[in-house]
PDB file of C-alpha atoms in Angstrom:
ATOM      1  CA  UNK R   9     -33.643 -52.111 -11.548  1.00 43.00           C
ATOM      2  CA  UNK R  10     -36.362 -50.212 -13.219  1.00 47.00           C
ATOM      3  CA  UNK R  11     -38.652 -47.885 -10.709  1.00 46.00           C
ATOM      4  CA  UNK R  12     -41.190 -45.216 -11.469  1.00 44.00           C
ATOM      5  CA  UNK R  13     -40.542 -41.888 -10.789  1.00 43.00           C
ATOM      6  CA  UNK R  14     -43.054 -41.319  -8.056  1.00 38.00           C
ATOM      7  CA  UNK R  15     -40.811 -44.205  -6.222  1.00 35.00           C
ATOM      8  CA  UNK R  16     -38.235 -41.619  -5.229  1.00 36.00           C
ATOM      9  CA  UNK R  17     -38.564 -39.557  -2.496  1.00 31.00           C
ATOM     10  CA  UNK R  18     -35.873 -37.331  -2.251  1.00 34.00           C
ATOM     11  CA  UNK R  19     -36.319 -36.604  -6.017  1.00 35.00           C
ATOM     12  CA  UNK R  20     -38.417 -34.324  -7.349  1.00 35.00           C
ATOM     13  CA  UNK R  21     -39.269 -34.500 -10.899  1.00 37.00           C
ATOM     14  CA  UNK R  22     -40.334 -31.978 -13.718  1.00 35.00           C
ATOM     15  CA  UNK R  23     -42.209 -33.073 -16.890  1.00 38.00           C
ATOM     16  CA  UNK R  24     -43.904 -30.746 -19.321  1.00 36.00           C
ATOM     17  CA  UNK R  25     -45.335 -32.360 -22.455  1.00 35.00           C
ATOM     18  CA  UNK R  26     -46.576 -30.505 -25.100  1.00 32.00           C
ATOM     19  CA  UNK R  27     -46.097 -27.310 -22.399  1.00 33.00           C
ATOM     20  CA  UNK R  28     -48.330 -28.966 -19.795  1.00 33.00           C
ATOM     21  CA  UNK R  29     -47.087 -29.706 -16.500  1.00 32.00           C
ATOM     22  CA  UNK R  30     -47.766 -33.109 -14.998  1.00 35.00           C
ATOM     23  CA  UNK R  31     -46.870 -34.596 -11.351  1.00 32.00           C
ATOM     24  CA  UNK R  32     -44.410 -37.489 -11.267  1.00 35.00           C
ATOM     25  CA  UNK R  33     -47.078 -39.782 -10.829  1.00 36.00           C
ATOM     26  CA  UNK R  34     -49.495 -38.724 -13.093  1.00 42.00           C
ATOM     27  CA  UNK R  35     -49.410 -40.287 -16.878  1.00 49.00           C
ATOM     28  CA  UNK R  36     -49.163 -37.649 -19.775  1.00 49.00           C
ATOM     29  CA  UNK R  37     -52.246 -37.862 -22.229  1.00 54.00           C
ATOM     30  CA  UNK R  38     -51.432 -35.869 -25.790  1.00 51.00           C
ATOM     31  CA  UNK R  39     -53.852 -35.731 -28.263  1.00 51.00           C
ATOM     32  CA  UNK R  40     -53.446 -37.574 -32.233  1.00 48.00           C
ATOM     33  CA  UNK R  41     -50.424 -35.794 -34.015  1.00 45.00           C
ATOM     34  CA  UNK R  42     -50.616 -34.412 -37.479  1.00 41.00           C
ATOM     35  CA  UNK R  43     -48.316 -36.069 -38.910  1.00 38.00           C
ATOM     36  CA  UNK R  44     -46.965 -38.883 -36.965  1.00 41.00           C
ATOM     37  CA  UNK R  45     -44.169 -38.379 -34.693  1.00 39.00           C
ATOM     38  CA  UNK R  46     -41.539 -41.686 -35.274  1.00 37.00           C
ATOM     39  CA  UNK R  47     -40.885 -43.646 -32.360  1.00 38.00           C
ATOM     40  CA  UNK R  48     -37.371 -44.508 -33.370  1.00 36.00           C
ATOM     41  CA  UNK R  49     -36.630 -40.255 -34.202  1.00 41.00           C
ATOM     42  CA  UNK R  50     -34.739 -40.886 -30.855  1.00 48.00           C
ATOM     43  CA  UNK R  51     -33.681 -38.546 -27.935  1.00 50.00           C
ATOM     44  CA  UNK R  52     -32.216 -35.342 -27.264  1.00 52.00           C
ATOM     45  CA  UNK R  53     -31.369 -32.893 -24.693  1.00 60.00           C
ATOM     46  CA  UNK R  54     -32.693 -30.062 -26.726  1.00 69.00           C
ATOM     47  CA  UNK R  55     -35.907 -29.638 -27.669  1.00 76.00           C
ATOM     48  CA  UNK R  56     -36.253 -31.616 -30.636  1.00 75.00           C
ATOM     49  CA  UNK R  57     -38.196 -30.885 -34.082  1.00 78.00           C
ATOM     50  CA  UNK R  58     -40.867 -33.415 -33.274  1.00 79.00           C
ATOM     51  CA  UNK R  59     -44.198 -32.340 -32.644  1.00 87.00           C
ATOM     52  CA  UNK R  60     -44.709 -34.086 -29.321  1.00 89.00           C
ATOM     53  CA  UNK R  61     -42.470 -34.993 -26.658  1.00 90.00           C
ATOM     54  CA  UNK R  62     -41.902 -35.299 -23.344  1.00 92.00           C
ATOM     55  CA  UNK R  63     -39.339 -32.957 -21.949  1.00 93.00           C
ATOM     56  CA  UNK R  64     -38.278 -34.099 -17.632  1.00 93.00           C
ATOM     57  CA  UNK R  65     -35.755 -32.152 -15.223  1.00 93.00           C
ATOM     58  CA  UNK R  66     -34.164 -33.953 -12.888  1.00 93.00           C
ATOM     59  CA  UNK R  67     -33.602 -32.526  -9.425  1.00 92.00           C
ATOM     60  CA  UNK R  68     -32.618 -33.832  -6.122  1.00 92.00           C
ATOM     61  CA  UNK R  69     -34.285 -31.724  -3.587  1.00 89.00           C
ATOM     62  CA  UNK R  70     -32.273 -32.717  -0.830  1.00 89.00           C
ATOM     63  CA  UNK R  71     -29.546 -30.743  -1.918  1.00 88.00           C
ATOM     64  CA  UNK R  72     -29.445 -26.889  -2.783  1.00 83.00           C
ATOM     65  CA  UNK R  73     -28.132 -25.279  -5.698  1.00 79.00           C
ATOM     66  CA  UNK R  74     -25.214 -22.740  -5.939  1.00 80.00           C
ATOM     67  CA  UNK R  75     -27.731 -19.524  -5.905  1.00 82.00           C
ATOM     68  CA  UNK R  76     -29.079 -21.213  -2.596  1.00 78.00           C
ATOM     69  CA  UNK R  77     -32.305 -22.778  -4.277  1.00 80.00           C
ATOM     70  CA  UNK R  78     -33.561 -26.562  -3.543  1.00 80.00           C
ATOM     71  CA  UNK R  79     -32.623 -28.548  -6.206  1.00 88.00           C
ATOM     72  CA  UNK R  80     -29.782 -29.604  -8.152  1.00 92.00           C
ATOM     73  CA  UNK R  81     -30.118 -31.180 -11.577  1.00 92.00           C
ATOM     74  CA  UNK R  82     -28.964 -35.195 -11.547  1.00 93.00           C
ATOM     75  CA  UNK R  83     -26.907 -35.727 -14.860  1.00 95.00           C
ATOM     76  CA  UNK R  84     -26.040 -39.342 -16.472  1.00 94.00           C
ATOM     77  CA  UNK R  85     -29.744 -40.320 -15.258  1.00 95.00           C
ATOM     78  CA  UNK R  86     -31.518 -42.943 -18.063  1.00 95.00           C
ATOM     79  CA  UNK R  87     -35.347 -41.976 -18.646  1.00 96.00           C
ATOM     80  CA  UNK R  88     -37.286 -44.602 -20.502  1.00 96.00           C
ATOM     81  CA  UNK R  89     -40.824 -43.460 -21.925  1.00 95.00           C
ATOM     82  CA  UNK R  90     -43.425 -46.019 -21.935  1.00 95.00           C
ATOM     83  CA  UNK R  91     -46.913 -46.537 -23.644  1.00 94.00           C
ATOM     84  CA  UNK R  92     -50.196 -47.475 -21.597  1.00 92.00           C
ATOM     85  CA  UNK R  93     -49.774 -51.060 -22.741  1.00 93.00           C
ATOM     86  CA  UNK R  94     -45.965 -50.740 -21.064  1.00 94.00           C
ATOM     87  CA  UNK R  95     -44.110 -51.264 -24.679  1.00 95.00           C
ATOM     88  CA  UNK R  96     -40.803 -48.438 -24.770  1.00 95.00           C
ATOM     89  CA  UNK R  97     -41.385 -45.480 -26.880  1.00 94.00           C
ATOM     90  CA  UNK R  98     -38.165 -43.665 -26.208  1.00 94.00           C
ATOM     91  CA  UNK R  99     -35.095 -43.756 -23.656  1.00 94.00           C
ATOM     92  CA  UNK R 100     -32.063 -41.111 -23.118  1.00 93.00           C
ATOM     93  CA  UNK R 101     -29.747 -40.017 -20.346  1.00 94.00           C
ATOM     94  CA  UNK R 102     -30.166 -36.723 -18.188  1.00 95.00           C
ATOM     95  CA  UNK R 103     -27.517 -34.032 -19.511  1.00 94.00           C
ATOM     96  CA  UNK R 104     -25.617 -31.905 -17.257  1.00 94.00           C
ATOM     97  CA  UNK R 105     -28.778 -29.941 -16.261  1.00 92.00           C
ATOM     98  CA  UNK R 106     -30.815 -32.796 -15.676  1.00 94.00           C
ATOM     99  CA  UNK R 107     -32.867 -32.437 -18.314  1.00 95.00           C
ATOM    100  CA  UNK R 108     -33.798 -34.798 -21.422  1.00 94.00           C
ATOM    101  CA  UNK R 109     -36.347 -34.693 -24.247  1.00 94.00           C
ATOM    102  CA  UNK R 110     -37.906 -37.897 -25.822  1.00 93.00           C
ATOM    103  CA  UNK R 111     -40.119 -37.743 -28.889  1.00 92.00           C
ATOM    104  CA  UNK R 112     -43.085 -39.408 -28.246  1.00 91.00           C
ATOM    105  CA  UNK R 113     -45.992 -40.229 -31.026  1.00 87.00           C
ATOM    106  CA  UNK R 114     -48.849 -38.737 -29.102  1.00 82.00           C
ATOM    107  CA  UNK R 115     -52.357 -39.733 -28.947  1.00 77.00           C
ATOM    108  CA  UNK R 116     -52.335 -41.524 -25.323  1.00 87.00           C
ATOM    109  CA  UNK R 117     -50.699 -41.961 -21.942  1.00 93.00           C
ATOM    110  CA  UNK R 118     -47.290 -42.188 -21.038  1.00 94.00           C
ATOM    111  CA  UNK R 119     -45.473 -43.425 -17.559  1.00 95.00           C
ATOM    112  CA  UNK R 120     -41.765 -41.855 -17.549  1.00 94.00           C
ATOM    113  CA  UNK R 121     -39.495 -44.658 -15.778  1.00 95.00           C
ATOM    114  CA  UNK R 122     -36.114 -44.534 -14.851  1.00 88.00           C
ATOM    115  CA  UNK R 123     -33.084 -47.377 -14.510  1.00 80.00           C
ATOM    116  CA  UNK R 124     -31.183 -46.951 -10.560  1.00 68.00           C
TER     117      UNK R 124
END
């Protein structure tokens, strides 16, 4: 089953694209890349050499973290990215941190999904 981020409440979600950060619920807007990103360069859980992407950290807030802070990442977690007109534009799994980057082409609005 395939639910938007903002659909979780205990979660909370990070996303920085392009070193902006954005709200779970809002859609990222990037402008025209020079050159094209590919859509099929895949994803990563390191930055990768693409010029845009959208990098997410998965926490769950309900729990707290060794050093006592809320949050603790969610691993094995699969992000899709999708375009304004809903088509895929990249998918990977959380790593152990909770974190994921997927190259995106820029030049629009993306909704980051995930599958429960």
């Amino acid at each position: 089953m395939r639910l938007r981020l903002a659909a979780l409440v205990p979660l909370v979600f990070c996303l920085t694209a392009l070193g902006a950060l954005f709200s779970s619920s809002q859609a990222a807007e990037t402008p025209a890349p020079s050159p094209a990103a590919s859509a099929s360069a895949g994803a990563t859980s390191s930055p990768p050499d693409a010029d845009y992407y959208i990098a997410v950290q998965l926490l769950d807030s309900s729990k707290k973290a060794a050093d006592g802070t809320s949050g603790v990442p969610v691993p094995d977690v699969k992000l899709t990215v999708v375009d304004d007109q809903k088509a895929e534009v990249g998918s990977s799994v959380t790593d152990a941190e909770g974190r994921v980057y997927i190259p995106i082409e820029g030049g629009g609005k993306y909704t980051v999904e995930l599958d429960e």
